[in-house]
Tab-separated table of C-alpha atoms in Angstrom:
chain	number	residue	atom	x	y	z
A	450	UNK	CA	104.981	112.134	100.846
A	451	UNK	CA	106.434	113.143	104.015
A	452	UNK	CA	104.336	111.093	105.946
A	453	UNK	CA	106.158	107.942	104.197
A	454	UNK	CA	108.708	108.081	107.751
A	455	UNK	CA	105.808	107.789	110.067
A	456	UNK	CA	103.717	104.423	108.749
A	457	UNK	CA	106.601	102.369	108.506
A	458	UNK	CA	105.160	99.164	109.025
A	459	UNK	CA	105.598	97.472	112.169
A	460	UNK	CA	105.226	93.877	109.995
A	461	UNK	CA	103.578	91.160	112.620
A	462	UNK	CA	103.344	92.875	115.583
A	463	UNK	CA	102.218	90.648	118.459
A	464	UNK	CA	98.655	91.684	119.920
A	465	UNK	CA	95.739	89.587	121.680
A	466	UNK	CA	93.212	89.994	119.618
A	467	UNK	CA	90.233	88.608	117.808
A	468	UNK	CA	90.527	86.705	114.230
A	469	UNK	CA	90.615	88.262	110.848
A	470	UNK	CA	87.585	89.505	109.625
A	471	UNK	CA	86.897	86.763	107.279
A	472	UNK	CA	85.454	83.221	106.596
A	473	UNK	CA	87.693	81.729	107.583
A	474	UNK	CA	90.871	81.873	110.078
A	475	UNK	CA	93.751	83.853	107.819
A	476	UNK	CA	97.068	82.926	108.427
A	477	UNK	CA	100.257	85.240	107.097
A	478	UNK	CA	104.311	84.537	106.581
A	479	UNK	CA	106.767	86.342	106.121
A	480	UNK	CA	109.368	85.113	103.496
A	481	UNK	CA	112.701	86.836	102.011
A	482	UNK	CA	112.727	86.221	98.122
A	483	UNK	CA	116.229	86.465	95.980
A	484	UNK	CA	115.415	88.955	93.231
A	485	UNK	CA	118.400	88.411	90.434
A	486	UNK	CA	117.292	91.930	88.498
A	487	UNK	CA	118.052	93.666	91.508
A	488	UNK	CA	120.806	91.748	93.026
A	489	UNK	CA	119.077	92.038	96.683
A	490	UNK	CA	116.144	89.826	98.514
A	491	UNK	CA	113.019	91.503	98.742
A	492	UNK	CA	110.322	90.689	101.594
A	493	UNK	CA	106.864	89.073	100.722
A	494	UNK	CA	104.176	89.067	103.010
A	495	UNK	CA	102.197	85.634	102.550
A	496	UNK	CA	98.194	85.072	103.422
A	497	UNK	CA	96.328	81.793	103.059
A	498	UNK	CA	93.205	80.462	104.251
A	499	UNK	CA	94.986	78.693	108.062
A	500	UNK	CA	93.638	75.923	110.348
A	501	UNK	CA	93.406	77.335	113.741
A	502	UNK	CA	96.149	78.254	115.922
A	503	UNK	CA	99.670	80.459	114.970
A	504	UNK	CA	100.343	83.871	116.768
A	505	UNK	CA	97.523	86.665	116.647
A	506	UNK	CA	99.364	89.579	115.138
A	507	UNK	CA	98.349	93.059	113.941
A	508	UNK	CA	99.511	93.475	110.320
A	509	UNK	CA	100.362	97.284	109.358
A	510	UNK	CA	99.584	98.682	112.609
A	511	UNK	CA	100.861	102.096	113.395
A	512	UNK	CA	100.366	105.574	114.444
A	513	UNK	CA	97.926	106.815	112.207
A	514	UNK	CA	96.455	103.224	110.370
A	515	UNK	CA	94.692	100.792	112.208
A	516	UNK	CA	96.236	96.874	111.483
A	517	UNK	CA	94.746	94.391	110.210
A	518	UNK	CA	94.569	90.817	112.459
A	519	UNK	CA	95.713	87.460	111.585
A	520	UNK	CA	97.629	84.404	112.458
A	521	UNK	CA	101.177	84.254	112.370
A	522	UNK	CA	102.497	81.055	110.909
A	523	UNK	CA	99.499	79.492	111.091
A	524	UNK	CA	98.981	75.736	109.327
A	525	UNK	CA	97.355	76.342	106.104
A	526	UNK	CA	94.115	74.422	105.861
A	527	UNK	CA	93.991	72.258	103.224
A	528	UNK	CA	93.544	72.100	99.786
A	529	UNK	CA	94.586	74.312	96.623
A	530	UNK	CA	93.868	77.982	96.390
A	531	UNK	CA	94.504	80.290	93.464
A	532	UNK	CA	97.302	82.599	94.213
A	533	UNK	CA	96.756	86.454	93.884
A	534	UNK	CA	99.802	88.672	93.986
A	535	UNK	CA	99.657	92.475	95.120
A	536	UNK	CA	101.318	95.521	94.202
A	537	UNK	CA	101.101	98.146	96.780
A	538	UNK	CA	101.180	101.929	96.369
A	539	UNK	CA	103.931	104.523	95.353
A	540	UNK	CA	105.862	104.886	98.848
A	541	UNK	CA	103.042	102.682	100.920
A	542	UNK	CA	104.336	99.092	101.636
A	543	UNK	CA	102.285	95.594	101.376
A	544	UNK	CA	101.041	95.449	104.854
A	545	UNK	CA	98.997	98.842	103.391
A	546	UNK	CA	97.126	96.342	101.569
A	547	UNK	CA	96.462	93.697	104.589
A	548	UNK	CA	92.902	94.555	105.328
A	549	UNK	CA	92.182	92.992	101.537
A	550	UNK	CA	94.930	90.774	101.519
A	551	UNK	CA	93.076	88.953	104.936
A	552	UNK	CA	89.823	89.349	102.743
A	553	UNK	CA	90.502	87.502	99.878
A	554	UNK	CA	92.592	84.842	102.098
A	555	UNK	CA	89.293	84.254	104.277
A	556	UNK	CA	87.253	83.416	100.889
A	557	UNK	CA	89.929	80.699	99.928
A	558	UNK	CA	92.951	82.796	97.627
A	559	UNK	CA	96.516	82.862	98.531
A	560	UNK	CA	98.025	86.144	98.612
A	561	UNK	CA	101.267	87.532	98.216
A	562	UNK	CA	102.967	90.560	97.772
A	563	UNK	CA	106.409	92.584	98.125
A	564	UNK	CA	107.314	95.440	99.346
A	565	UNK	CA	109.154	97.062	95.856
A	566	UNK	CA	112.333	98.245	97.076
A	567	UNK	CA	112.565	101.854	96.158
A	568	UNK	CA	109.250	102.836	96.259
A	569	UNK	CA	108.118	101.290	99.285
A	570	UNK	CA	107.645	103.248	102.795
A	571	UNK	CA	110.743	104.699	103.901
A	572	UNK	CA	112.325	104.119	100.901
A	573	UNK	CA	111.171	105.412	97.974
A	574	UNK	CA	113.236	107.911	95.165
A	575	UNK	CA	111.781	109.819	92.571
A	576	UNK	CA	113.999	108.306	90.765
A	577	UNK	CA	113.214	104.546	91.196
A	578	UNK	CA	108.994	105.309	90.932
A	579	UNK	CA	108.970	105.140	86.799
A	580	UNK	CA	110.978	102.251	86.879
A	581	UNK	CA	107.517	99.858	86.070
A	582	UNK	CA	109.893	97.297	84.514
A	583	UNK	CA	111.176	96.727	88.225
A	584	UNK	CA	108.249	95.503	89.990
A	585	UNK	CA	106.617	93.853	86.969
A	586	UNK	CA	110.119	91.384	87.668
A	587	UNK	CA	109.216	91.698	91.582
A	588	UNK	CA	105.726	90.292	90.541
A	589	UNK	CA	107.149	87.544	88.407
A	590	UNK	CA	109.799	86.429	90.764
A	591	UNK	CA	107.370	85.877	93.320
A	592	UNK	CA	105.324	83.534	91.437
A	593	UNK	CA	108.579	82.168	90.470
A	594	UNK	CA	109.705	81.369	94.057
A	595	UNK	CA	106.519	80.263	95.416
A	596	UNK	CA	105.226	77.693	92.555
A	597	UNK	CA	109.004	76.203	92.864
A	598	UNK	CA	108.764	75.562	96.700
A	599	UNK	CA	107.734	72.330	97.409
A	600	UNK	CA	105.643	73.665	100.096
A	601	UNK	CA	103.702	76.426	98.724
A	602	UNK	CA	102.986	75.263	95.576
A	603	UNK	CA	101.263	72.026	96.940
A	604	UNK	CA	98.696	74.208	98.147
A	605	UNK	CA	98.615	76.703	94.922
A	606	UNK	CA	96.552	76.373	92.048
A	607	UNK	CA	99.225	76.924	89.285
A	608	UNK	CA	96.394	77.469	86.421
A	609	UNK	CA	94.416	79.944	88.443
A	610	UNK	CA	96.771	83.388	89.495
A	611	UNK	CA	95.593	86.823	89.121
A	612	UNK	CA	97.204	90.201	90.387
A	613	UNK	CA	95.627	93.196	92.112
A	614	UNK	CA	97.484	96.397	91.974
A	615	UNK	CA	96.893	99.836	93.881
A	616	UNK	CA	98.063	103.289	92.545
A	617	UNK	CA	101.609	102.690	90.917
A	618	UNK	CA	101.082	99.103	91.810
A	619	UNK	CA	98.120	99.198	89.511
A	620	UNK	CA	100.000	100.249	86.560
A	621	UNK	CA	102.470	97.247	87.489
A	622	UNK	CA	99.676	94.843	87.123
A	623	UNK	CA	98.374	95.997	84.121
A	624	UNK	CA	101.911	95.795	82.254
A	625	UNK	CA	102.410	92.763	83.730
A	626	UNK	CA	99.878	91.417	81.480
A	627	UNK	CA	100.980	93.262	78.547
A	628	UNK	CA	100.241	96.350	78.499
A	629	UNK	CA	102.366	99.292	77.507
A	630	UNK	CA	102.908	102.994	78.207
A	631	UNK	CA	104.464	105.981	76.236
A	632	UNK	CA	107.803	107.957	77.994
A	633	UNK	CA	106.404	110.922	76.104
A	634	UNK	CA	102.656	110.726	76.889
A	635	UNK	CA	103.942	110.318	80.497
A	636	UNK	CA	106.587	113.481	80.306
A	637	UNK	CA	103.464	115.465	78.672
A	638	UNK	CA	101.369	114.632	81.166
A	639	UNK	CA	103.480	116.044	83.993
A	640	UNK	CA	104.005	119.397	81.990
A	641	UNK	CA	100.420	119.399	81.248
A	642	UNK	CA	99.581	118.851	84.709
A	643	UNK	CA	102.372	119.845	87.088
A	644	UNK	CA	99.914	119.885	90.030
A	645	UNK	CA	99.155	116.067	90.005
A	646	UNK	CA	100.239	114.655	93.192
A	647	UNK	CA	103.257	112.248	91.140
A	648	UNK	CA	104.316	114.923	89.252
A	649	UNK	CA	104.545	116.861	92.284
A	650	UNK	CA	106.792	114.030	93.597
A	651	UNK	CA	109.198	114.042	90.753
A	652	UNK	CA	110.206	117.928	91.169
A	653	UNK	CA	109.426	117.858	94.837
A	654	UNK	CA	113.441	117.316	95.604
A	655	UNK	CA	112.632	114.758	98.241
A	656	UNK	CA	113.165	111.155	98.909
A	657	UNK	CA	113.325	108.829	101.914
A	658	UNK	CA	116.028	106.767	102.233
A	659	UNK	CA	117.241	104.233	104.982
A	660	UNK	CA	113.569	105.450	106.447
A	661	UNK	CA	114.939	109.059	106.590
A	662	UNK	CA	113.986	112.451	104.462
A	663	UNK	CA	116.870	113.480	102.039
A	664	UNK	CA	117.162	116.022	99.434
A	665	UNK	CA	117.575	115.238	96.257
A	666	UNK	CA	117.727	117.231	92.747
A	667	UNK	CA	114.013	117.480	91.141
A	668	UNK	CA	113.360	114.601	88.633
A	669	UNK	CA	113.361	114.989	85.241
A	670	UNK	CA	111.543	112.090	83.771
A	671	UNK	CA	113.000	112.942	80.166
A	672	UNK	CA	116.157	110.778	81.910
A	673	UNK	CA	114.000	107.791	82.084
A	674	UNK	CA	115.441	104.673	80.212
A	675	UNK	CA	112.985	105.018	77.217
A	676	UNK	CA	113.678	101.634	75.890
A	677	UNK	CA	113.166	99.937	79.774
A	678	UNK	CA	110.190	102.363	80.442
A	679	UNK	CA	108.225	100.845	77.588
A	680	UNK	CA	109.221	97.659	76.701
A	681	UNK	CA	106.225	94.901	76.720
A	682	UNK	CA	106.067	92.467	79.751
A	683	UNK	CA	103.587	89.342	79.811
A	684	UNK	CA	103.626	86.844	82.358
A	685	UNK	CA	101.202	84.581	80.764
A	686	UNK	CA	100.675	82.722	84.227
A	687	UNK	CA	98.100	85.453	84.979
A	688	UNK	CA	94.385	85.001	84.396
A	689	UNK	CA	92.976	87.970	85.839
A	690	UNK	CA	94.141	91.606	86.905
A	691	UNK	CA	92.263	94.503	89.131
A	692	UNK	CA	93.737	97.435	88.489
A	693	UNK	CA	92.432	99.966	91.518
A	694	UNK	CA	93.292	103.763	90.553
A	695	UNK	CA	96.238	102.706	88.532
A	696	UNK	CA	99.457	105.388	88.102
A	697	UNK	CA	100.041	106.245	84.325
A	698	UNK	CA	96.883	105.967	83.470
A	699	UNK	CA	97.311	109.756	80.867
A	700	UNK	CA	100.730	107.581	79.390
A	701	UNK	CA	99.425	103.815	78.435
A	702	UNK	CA	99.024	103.347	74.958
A	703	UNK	CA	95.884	102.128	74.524
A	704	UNK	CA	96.120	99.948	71.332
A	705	UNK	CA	98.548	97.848	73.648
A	706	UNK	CA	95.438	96.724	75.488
A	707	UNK	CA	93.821	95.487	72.528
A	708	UNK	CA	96.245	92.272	72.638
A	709	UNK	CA	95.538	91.349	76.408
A	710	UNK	CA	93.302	88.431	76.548
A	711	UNK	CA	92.069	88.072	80.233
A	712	UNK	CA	89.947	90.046	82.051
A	713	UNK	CA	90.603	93.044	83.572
A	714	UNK	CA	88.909	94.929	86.140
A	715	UNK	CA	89.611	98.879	86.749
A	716	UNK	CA	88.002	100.426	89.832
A	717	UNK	CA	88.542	104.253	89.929
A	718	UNK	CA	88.145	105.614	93.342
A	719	UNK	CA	85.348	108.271	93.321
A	720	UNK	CA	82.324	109.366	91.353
A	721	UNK	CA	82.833	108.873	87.087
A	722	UNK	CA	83.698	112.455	85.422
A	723	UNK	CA	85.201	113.521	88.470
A	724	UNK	CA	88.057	110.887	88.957
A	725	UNK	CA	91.785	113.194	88.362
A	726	UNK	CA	93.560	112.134	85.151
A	727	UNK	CA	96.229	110.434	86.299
A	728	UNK	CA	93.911	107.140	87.596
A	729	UNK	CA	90.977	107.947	85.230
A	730	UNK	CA	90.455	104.557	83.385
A	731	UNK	CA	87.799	104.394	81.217
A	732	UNK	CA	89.632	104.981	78.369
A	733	UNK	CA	91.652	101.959	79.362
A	734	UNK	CA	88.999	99.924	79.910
A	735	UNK	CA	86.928	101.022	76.505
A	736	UNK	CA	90.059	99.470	74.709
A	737	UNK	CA	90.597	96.058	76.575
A	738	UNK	CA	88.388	93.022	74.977
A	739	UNK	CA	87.302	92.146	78.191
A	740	UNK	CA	87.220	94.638	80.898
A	741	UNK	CA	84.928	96.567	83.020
A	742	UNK	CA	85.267	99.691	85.286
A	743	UNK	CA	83.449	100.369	88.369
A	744	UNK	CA	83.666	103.563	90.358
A	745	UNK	CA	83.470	103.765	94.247
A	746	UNK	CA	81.454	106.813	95.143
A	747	UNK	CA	82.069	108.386	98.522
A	748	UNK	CA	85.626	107.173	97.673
A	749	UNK	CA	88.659	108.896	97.204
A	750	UNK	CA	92.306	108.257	96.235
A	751	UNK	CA	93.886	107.172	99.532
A	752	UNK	CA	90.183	105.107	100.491
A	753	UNK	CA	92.325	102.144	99.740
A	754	UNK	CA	94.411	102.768	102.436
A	755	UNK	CA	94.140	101.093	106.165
A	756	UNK	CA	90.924	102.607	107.862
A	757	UNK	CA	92.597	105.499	110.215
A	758	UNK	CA	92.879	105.519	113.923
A	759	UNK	CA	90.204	107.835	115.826
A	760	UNK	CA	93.516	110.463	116.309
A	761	UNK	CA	95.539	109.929	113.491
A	762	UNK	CA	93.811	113.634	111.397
A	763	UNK	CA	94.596	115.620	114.944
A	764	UNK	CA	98.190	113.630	115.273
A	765	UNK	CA	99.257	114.224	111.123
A	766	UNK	CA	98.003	117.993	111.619
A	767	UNK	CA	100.474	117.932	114.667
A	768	UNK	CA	103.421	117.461	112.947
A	769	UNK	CA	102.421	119.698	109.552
A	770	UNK	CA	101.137	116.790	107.210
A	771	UNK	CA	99.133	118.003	104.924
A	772	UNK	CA	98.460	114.609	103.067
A	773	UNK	CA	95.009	113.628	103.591
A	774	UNK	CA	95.535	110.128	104.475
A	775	UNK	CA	92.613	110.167	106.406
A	776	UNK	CA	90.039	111.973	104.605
A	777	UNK	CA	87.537	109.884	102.160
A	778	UNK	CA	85.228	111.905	99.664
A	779	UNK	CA	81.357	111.345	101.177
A	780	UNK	CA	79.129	110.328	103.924
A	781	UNK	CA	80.296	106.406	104.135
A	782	UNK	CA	83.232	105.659	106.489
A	783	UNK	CA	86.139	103.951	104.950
A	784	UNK	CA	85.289	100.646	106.523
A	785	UNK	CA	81.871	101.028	104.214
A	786	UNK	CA	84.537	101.692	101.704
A	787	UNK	CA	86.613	99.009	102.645
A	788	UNK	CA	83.418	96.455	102.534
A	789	UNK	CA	82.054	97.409	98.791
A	790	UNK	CA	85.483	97.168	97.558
A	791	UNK	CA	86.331	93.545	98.765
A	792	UNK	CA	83.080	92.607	97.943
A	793	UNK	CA	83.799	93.653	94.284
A	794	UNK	CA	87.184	92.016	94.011
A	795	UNK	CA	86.590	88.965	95.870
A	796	UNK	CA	83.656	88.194	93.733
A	797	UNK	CA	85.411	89.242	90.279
A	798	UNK	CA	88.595	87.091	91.104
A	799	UNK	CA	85.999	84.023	92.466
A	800	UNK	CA	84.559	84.449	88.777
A	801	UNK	CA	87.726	84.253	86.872
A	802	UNK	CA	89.770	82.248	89.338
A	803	UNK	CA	87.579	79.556	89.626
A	804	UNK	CA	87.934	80.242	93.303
A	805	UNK	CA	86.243	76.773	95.272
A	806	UNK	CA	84.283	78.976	98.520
């Protein structure tokens, strides 16, 4: 998406303003974690329930998305917390996902998630977007790095860690825990369905790079590493997994699900027959022992985005962006949206997280 140059996050940007809206005060970090697979650190964005004080900052604020408040560097209040990781969207970045990160930190979770280095905003390749086996390791080295700090894992409840994936994030939740999907369902899907907004991507001959536009030859996902793009991950340190409108959704195989013994949740953004095949999960969750699927009326795709600034339709039709960020599907506003959704996920990661609020 073209609009990937304009929401680059501005990451804690300093701003008087109230607490998070939450239970309790929300504190965030920022921490750099060493990924081996990809030879490079990657940045994790870190909430947990805070005692009061640290820096009010504005989390994902920028032209077009409203931020999301909380306390930068805040103490963390005590006790232990499960830990929830996140896996933002296909060219989006984690501080996208603040608004339910801050939720689920004000009803006593720790939260943490990367921004997945090429396929985050500003940089993100056609290329690098099937590469699932990527952040699956990006979702596993942060547990990694955060149980083995002496700090952070005093206050993490090492039995109790789920994962909550958006989009292309929500297929990388759903492998993490075993699942697997099919290079050729996935290439027959794009031919079957050229106008889906991934395929699209893939022959689109763009890409952002170094937060700028570049052109680049159309994808042809035939070139995929077969053997990478469907080999089985399980990171058996996660008891639950939300999957919200998860990428792939035509190309996992669904007898793979059949061996994945936690519970998973799907929520499919819209109203059920009329959800577009790429995120349309019911098959998924008809095959899973123990999963359920919700759908959000009034919701669309991008509803799981930041709620949008009063200007930000008038400023994106300024500059030609045709993306519609902005636009959710029925008469509720996206902060409606916003509310049913973290109501949902809070409460089905308090039931299987053994969550103490």
């Amino acid at each position: 998406m073209k609009i990937q140059s304009l929401f680059l996050p501005l990451v804690l940007t300093l701003a008087v303003t109230t607490p998070a809206k939450a239970q309790e005060p929300v504190g965030v970090r920022e921490i750099s974690v060493n990924s081996k697979a990809r030879g490079e650190d990657i940045t994790v964005l870190v909430w947990y329930p805070a005692k009061p004080g640290g820096e009010p900052v504005l989390i994902g604020d920028d032209r077009i998305f409203k931020g999301t408040p909380a306390l930068a560097d805040a103490a963390r209040a005590e006790g232990m917390y499960p830990l929830i990781v996140l896996s933002h969207g296909s060219g989006a970045s984690v501080e996208k996902m603040a608004w339910i990160a801050s939720e689920l930190a004000g009803e006593g979770f720790i939260v943490a998630g990367a921004n997945h280095p090429g396929t985050s905003s500003g940089d993100s390749t056609p290329e690098d977007t099937p590469k699932l086996w990527q952040r699956t390791d990006d979702l596993a080295t942060v547990i990694d790095e955060l149980l083995a700090d002496p700090d952070w894992s005093a206050s993490i409840d090492r039995g109790n860690i789920g994962a909550l994936g958006f989009s292309l994030g929500g297929a990388a939740v759903l492998e993490s825990v075993g699942a697997t999907a099919s290079l050729e369902a996935y290439v027959d899907y794009c031919d079957t369905n050229p106008q889906m907004p991934d395929c699209q991507w893939f022959m689109g001959g763009r890409a952002f790079v170094d937060r700028e536009e570049i052109k680049v030859e159309p994808f042809d996902l035939r070139t995929v590493d077969k053997a990478l793009f469907e080999q089985k991950s399980r990171d058996a340190r996660l008891k639950s997994v939300i999957a919200v409108d998860p990428a792939l959704a035509a190309a996992f195989q669904e007898q793979s699900f059949a061996g994945v013994g936690i519970p998973l949740h799907f929520l499919n953004l819209g109203v059920a027959g009329q959800i577009d095949v790429g995120v349309r999960s019911a098959h998924l969750a008809a095959a899973a022992p123990d999963a359920d699927l919700v759908h959000i009326e009034d919701a669309v795709h991008f509803s799981f985005l930041p709620v949008c600034k009063e200007d930000a339709i008038v400023f994106m039709k300024s500059i030609g962006e045709t993306d519609s960020l902005c636009t959710d599907g029925g008469g509720r506003s996206r902060a409606e949206l916003h509310d049913q959704m973290a109501k949902m996920i809070v409460e089905a990661f308090r039931a299987d997280l053994k969550a103490a609020n």
